[in-house]
Coordinates of C-alpha atoms in Angstrom, one line a residue:
X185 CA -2.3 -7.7 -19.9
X186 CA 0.0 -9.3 -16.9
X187 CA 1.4 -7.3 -14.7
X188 CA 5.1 -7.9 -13.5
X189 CA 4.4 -8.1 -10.1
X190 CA 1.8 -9.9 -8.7
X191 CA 1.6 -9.0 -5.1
X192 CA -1.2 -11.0 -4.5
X193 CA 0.6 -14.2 -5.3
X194 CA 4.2 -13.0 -4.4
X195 CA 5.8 -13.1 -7.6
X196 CA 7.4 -11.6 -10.5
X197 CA 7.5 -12.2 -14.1
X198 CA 10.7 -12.9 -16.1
X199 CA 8.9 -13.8 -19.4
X200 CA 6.9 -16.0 -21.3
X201 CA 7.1 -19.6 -22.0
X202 CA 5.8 -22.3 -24.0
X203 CA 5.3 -23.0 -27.7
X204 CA 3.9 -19.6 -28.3
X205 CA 5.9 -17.4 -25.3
X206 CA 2.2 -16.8 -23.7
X207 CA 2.7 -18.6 -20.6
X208 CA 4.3 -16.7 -18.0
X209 CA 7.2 -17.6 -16.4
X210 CA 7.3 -16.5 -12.5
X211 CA 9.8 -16.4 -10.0
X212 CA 8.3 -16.9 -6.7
X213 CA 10.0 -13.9 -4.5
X214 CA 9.9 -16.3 -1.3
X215 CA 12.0 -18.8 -2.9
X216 CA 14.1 -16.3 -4.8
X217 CA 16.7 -16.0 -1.3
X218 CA 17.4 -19.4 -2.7
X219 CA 19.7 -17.9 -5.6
X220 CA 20.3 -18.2 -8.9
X221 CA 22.5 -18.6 -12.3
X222 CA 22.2 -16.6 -15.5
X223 CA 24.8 -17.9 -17.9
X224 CA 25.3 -18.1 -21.5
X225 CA 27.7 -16.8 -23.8
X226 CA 28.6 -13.5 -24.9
X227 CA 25.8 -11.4 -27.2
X228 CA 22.9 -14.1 -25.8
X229 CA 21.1 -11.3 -23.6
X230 CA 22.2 -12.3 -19.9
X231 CA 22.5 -8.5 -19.2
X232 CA 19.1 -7.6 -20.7
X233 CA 18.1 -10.8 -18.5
X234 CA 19.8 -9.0 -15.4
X235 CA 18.3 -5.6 -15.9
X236 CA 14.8 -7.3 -16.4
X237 CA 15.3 -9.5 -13.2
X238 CA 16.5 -6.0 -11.0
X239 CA 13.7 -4.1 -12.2
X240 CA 11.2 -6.7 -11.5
X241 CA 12.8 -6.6 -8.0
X242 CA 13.2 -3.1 -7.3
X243 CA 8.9 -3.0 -8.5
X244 CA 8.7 -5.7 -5.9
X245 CA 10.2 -3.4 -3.0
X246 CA 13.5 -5.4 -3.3
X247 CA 16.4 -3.5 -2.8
X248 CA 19.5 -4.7 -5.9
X249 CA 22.8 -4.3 -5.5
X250 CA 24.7 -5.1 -9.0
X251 CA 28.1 -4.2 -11.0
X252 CA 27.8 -2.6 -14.2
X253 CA 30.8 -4.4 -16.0
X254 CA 30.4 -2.3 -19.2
X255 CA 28.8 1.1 -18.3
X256 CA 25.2 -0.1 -20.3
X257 CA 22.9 -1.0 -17.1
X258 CA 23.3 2.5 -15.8
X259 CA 20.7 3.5 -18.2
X260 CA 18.2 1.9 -15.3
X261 CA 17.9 5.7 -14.1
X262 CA 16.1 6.4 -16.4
X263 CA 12.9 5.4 -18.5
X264 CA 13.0 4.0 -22.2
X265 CA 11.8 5.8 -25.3
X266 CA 9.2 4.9 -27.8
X267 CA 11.3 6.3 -30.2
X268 CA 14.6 4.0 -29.3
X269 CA 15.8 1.6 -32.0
X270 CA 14.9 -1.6 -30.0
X271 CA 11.2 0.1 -29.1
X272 CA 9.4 -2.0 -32.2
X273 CA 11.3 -5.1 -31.5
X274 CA 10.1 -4.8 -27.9
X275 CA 6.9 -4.4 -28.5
X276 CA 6.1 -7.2 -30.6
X277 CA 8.3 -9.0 -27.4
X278 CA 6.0 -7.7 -24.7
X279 CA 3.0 -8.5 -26.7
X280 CA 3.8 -12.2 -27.2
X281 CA 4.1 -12.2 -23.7
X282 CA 1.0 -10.7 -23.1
X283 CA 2.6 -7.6 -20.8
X284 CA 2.3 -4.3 -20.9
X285 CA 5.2 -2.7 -22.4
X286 CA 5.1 0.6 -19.4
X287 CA 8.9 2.6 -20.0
X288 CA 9.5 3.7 -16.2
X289 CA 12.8 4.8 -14.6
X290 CA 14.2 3.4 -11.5
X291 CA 15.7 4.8 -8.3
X292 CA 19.3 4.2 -8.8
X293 CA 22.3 4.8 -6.6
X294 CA 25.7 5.1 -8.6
X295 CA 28.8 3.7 -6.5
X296 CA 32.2 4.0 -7.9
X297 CA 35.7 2.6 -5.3
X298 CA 37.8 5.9 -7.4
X299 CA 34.3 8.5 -6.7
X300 CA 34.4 9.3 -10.2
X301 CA 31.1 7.5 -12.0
X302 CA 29.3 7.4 -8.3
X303 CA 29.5 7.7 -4.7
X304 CA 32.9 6.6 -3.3
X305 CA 32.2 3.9 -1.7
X306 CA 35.4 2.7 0.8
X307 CA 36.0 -0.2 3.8
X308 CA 38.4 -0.4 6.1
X309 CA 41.6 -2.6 6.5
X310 CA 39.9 -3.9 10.0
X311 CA 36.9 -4.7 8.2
X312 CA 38.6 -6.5 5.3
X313 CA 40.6 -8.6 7.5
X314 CA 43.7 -10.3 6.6
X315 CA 42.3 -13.2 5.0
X316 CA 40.4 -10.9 2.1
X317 CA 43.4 -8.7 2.1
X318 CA 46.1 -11.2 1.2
X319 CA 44.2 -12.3 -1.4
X320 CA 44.0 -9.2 -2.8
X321 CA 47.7 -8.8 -2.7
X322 CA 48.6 -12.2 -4.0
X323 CA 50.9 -13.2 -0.6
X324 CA 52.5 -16.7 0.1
X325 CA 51.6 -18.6 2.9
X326 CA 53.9 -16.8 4.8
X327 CA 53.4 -13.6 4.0
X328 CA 49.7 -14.1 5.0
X329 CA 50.9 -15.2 8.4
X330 CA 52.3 -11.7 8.8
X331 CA 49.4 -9.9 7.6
X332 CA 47.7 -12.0 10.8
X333 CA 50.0 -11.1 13.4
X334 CA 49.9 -7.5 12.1
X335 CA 46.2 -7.2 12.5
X336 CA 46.1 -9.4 15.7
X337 CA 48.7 -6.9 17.3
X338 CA 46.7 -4.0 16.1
X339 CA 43.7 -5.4 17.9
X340 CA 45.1 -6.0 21.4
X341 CA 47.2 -2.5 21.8
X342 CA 44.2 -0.6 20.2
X343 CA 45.2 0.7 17.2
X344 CA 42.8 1.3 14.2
X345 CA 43.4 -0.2 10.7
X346 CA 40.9 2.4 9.0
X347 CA 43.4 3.0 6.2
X348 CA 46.4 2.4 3.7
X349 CA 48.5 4.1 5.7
X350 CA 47.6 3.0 9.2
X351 CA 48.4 -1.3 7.8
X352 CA 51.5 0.4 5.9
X353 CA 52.6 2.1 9.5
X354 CA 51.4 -1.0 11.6
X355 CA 53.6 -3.4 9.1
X356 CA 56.7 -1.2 10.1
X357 CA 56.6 -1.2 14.0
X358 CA 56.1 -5.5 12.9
X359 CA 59.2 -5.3 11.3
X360 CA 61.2 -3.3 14.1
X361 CA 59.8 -5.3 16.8
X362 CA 59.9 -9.0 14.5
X363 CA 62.8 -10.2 17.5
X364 CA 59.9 -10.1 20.3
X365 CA 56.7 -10.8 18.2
X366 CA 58.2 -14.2 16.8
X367 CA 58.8 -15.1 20.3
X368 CA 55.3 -14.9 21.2
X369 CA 53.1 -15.4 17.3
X370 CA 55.9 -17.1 15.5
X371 CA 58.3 -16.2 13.1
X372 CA 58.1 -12.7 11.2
X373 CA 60.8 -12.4 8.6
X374 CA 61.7 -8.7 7.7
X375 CA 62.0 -10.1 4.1
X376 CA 58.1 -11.0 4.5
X377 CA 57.1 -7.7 5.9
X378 CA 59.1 -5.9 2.6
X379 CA 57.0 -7.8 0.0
X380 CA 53.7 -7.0 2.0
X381 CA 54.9 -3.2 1.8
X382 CA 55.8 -3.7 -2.1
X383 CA 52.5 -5.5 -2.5
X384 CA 51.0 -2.3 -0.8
X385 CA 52.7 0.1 -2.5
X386 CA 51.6 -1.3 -6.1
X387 CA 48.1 -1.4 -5.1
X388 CA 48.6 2.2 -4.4
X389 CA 49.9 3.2 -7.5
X390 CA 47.0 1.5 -9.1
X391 CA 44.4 3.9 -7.0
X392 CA 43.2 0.9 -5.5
X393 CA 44.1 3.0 -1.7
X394 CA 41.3 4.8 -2.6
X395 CA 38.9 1.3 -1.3
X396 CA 39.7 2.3 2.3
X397 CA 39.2 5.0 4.7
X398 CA 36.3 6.8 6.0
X399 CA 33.7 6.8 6.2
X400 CA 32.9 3.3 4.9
X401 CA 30.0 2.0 3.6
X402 CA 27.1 1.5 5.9
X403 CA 24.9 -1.5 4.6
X404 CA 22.2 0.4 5.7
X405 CA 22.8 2.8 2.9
X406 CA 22.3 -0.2 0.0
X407 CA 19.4 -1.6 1.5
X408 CA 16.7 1.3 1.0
X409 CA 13.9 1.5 -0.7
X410 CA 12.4 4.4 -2.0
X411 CA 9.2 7.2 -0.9
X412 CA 6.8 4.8 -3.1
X413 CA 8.2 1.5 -1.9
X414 CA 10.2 0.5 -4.5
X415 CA 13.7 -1.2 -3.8
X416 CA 16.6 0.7 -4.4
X417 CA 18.9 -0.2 -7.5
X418 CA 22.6 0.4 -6.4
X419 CA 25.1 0.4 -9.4
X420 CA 28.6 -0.2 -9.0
X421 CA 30.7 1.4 -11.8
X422 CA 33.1 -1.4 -12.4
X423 CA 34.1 -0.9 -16.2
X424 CA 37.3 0.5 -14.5
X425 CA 37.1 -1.9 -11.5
X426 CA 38.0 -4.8 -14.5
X427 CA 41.3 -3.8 -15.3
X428 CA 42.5 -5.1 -11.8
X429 CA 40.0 -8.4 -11.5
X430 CA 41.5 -9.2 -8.2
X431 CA 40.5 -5.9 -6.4
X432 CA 37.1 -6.2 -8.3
X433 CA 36.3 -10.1 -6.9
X434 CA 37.8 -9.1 -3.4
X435 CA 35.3 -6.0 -3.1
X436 CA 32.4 -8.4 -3.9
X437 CA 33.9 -10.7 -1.2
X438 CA 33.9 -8.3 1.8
X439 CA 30.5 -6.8 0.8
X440 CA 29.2 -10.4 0.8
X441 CA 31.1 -11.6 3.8
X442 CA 29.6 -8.1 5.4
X443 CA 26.0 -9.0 4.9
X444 CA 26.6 -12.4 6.1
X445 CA 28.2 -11.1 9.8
X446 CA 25.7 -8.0 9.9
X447 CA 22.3 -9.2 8.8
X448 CA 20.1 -10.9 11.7
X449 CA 18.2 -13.7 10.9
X450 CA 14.7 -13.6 9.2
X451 CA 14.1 -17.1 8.5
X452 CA 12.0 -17.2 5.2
X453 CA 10.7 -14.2 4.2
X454 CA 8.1 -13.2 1.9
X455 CA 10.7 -11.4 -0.3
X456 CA 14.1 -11.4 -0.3
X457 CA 15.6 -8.5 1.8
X458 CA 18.2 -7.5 -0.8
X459 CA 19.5 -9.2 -4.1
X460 CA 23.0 -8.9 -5.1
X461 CA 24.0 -9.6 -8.8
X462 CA 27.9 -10.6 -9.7
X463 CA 28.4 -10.1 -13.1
X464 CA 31.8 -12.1 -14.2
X465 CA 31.4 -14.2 -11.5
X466 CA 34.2 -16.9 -12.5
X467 CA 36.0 -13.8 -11.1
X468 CA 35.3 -14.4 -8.1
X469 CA 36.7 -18.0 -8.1
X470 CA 40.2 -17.9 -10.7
X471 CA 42.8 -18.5 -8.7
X472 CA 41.7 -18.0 -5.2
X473 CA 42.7 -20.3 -2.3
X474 CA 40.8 -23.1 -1.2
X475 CA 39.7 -21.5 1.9
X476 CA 38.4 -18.4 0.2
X477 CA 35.7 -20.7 -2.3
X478 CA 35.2 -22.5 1.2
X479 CA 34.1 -19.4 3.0
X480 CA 31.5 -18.0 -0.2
X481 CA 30.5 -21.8 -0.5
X482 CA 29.2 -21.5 3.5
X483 CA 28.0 -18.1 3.0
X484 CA 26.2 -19.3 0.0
X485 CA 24.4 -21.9 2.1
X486 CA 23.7 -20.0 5.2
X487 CA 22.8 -16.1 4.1
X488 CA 19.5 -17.7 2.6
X489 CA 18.0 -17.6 6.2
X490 CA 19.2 -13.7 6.6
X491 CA 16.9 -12.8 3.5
X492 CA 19.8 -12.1 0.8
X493 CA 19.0 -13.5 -2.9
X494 CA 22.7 -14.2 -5.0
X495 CA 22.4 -14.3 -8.4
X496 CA 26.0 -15.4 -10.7
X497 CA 26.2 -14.0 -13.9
X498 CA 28.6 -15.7 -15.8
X499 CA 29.5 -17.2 -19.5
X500 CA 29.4 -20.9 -18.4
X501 CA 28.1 -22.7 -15.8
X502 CA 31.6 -24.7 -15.2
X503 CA 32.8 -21.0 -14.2
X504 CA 30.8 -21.9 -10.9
X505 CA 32.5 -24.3 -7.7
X506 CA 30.2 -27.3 -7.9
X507 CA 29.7 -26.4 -4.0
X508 CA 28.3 -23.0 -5.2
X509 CA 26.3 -24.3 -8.3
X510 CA 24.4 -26.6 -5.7
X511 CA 23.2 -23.7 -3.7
X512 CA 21.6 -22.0 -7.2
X513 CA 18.0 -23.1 -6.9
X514 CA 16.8 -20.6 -9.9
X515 CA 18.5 -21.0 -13.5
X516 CA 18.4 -18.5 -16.5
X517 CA 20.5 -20.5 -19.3
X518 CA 20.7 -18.5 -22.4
X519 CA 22.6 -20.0 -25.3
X520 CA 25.8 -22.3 -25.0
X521 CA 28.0 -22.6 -28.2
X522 CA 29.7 -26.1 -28.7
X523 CA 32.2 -26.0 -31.3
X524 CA 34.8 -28.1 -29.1
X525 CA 34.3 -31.2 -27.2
X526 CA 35.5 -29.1 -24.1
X527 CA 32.2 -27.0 -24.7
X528 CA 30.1 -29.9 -25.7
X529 CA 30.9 -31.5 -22.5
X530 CA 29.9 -28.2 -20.9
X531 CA 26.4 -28.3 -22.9
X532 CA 25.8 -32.1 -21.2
X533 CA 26.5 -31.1 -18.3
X534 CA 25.0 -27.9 -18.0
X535 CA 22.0 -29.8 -19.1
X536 CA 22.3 -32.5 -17.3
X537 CA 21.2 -29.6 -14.1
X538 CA 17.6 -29.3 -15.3
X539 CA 14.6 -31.4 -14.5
X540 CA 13.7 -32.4 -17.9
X541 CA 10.6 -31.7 -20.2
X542 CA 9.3 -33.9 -22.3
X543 CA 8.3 -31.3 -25.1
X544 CA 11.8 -31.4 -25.9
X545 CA 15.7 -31.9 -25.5
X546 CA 17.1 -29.4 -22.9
X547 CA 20.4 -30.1 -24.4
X548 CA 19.5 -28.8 -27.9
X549 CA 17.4 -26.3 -26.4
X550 CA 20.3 -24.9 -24.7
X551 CA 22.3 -24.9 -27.8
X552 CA 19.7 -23.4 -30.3
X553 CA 18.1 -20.2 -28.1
X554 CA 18.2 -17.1 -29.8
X555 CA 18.7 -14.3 -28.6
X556 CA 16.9 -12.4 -25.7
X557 CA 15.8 -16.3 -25.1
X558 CA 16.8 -18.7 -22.4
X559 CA 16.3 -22.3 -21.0
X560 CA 14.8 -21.4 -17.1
X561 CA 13.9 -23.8 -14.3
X562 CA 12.5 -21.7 -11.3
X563 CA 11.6 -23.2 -8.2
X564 CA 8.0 -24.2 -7.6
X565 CA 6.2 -24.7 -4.6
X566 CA 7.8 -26.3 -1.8
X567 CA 11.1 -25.4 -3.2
X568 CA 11.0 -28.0 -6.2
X569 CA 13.0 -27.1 -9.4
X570 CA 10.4 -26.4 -11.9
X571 CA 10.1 -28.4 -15.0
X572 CA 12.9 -26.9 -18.1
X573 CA 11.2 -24.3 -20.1
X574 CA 11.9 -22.2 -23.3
X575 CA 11.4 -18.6 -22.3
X576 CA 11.3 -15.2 -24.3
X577 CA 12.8 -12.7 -21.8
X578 CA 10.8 -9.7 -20.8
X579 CA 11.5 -6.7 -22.0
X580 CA 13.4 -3.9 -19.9
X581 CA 11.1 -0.8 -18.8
X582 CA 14.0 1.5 -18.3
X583 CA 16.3 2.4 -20.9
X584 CA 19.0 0.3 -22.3
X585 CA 22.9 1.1 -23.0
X586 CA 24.8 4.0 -21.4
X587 CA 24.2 7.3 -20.4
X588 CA 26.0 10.6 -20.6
X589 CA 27.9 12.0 -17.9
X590 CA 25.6 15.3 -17.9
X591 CA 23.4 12.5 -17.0
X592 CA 25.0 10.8 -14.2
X593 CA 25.9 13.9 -12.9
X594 CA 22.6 14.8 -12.5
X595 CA 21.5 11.6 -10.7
X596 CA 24.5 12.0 -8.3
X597 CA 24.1 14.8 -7.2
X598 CA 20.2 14.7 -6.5
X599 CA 20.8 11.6 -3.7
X600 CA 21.5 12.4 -0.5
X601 CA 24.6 9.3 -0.2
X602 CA 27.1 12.1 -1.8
X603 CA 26.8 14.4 1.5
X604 CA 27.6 11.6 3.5
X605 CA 30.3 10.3 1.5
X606 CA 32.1 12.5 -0.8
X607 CA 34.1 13.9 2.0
X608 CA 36.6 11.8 3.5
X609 CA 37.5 11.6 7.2
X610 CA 40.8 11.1 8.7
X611 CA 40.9 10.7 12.3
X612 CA 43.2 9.2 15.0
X613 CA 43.9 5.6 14.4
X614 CA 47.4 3.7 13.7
X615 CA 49.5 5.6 11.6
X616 CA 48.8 8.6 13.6
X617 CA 49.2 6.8 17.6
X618 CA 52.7 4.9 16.5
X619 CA 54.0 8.4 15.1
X620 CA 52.9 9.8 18.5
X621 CA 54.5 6.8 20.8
X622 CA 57.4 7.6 18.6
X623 CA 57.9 11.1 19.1
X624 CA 56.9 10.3 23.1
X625 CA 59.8 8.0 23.1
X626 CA 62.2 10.0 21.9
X627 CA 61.1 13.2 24.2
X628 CA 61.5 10.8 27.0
X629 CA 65.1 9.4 26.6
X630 CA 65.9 13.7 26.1
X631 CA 64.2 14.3 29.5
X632 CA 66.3 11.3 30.8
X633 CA 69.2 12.5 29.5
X634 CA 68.8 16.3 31.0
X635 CA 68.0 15.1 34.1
X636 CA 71.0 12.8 34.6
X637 CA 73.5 15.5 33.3
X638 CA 71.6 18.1 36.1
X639 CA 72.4 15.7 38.7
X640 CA 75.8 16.1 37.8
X641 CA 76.1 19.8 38.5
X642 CA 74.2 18.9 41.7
X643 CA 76.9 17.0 42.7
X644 CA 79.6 20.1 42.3
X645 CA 80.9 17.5 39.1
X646 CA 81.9 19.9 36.7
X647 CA 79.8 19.3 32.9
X648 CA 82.1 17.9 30.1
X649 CA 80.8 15.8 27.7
X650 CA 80.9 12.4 27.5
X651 CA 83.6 12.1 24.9
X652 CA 85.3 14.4 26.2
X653 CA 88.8 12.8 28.5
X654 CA 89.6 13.9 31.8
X655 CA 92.4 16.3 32.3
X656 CA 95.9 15.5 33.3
X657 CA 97.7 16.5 36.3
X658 CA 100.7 18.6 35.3
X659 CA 104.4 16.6 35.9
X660 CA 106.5 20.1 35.9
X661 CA 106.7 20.7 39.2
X662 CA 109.2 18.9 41.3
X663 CA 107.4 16.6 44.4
X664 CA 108.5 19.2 47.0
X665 CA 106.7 22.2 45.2
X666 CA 103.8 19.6 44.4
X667 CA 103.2 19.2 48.1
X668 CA 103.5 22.4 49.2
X669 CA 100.8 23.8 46.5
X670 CA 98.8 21.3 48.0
X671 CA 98.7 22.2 51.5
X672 CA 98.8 25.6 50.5
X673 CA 95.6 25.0 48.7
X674 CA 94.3 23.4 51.8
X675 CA 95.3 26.6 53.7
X676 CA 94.0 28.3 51.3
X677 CA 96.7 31.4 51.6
X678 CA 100.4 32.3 50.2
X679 CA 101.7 32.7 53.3
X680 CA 101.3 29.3 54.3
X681 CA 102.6 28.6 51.1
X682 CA 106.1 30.3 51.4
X683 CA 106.5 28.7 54.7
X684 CA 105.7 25.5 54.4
X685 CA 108.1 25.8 51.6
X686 CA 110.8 27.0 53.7
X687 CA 110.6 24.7 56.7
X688 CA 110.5 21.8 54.1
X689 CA 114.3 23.2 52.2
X690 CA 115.7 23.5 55.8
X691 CA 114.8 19.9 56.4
X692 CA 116.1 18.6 53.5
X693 CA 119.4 20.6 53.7
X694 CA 119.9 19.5 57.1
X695 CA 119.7 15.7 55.9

């Protein structure tokens, strides 16, 4: 019997090919960090084909990252049954093969962005950066210029982006400060600042705030392997994760774009250092900007020599940018319909990406797979595409379909990720420093105002408040009586007063 992993000559099986299935198909593992495609439309067996390909991996020490679209791939924790309904029908699979059918389970990590089917799993704003941010929120042009000056501010005074709140609170000092920012970034408009808070504000309400704060994920954490060497199967619950496709393709993006800035370079290793699977991948590419496919095209290209193997999942090849497609060295087509000329152009020209064999037409090969079958081309030697081949599909060792939430349970709380990330962590960053300058502010201009009203009384000024209108000298008394009360006062006794009052009326009456 074959084994699945061949150490010896570095590779791993994904299932048998020629007229009879008994030639193995491998994958060489130091040419799998050249990526690859598993397409084919729905009910052909490209998730059987994925769970096959990440347990070949993980046996190979490979640490797998992947998103379980439909809950059924988190059965990987655990091993398959003899007495499960597809047991006889994998048997007579495995034995056409020539493999040894060996039921095993699988170290698996459960993630879940709402910490409900796994491990929350969270980034930061900062670490998102505005470009994968205003994609998520769907801005203009314009609005995404904000989003820049926002983060660009944050980043020269200091202040932390580490959560909803702390962008929500940085977007409000923008808006009260837009006069002096424009002068210096360009214009902010208070109208674009509102629709990046309303943009917020709905992501909010969807529970999609829960993707950031602390502590975020550490790479480190994803690309483990296990006490007996094997690689790590992480499993992203995204069944919910699909009812807001944007949120789902942006997550995929930063954890990409992560391992692109953090990995170091390796060169060509043996193996890959970690494989990452994107289920629904055209999600990735509906409607995004041009820049956005530009920047996964380059990552594409250039996170080869940092050991990372991408594998796109997805109904059609057409799904794929043409500048992505290029970079997919390794291809797993399972069966194309073609019941419009749309989809039988697809069919040529999904064909048309194979190096041909002359045992027969890759075109109608394509077409007529069954299921648990696919058309595969896997690099050779040197890197060359290998020759088209019809291949039965291994079967899976671990179990297939869902499990049960005593189940998952279980699993989660016997890895050591939930101490480190159940509990969330809130310390100083923007929200909380612009609510202290705030309060800092207003405590000064009090001081100021004290200490000017104190240097009033100082000055022998009586208080009154501000508002509050001098008082008026009195018109009753005659100009005679005014004087004398005034140099009276200045004498400061009556008897001064009474005279000068006298010798006054005597010079009067004399005139």
């Amino acid at each position: 019997m074959t084994d699945v992993v061949d150490r010896q000559a570095n590779t791993i099986v994904v299932g048998g090919g020629g007229p009879d299935s008994a030639a193995p198909q491998r994958l060489l593992l130091k040419y799998a960090n050249r990526h690859g495609l598993i397409a084919g439309a729905t009910g052909t067996g490209k998730t059987v084909t994925l769970q096959t390909l990440a347990e070949s991996l993980s046996l190979a020490g490979v640490p797998v990252v992947l998103a379980d679209v439909k809950g059924d791939l988190a059965g990987m924790a655990y091993a398959g049954s003899a007495e499960a309904k597809p047991h006889a029908a994998f048997a007579e699979r495995a034995a056409r093969i020539g493999l040894a059918l060996d039921y095993r389970a699988f170290p698996v990590t459960f993630w879940d962005i709402w910490g409900e089917k796994g491990h929350p799993v969270r980034t930061t704003p900062a670490e998102m950066g505005p470009l994968l941010l205003s994609r998520l929120l769907d801005l203009t042009e314009a609005q995404e210029g904000v989003m820049n000056i926002a983060f660009r501010v944050a980043d020269e005074q200091g202040l932390a982006l580490l959560d909803l709140k702390d962008l929500q609170a940085m977007l409000v000092w923008v808006g009260q400060n837009a006069a002096d920012l424009s002068l210096r970034y360009g214009n902010v408009g208070t109208a674009s600042v509102g629709a990046i808070q309303r943009a917020l504000l709905v992501l909010e309400n969807q529970g999609g705030d829960r993707l950031f704060g602390e502590p975020a994920l550490d790479l480190a954490d994803i690309i483990r392997q296990d006490a007996s060497g094997k690689g790590v199967v992480n499993i992203l619950a995204a069944d919910r994760l699909m009812r807001s496709p944007r949120l789902y393709a942006t997550f995929l993006l930063w954890l990409l774009s992560e391992l692109f800035e953090q990995l170091p370079e390796v060169g060509d290793p043996d193996r890959p250092r970690v494989a990452f699977f994107f289920d629904e991948a055209h999600l990735l590419f509906d409607d995004a900007p041009k820049a956005l496919v530009e920047k996964v095209e380059q990552v594409a290209r250039l996170i080869r020599s940092k050991g990372v193997s991408l594998w796109f999942v997805s109904q059609n090849p057409a799904d794929i940018p043409q500048g992505v497609l290029g970079q997919l060295g390794n291809r797993i087509q399972h069966a194309l319909r073609a019941f419009t000329p749309k989809d039988q152009k697809a069919l040529r020209m999904a064909a048309e990406n194979y190096r041909a064999n002359p045992g027969f037409d890759t075109a109608e090969a394509i077409q007529h797979v069954g299921t648990g079958e696919a058309v595969t081309s896997l690099l050779e030697e040197k890197g060359v595409p290998g020759m088209v081949q019809r291949t039965l599909v291994r079967p899976p060792f671990s179990r297939m379909g869902p499990i049960s939430d005593a189940e998952r349970a279980g699993a989660m709380a016997a890895s050591a990720m939930g101490v480190k990330y159940t509990k969330t962590i809130d310390r100083d960053s923007a929200h909380e420093l612009l609510a202290r300058r705030t309060s800092e502010a207003a405590r000064a201009e009090n001081e100021a105002l004290f200490d000017m009203n104190r240097a009033e009384y100082r000055n022998a000024r009586r208080y009154r408040p501000r508002d509050e209108a001098p008082p008026r000298s009195s018109r009753g008394d005659s100009i005679v009586e005014a004087f004398g009360k005034s140099l009276a006062r200045q004498l400061g006794t009556k008897t001064g007063q009474a005279i000068v009052r006298g010798v006054l009326g005597s010079l009067l009456r004399g005139r």
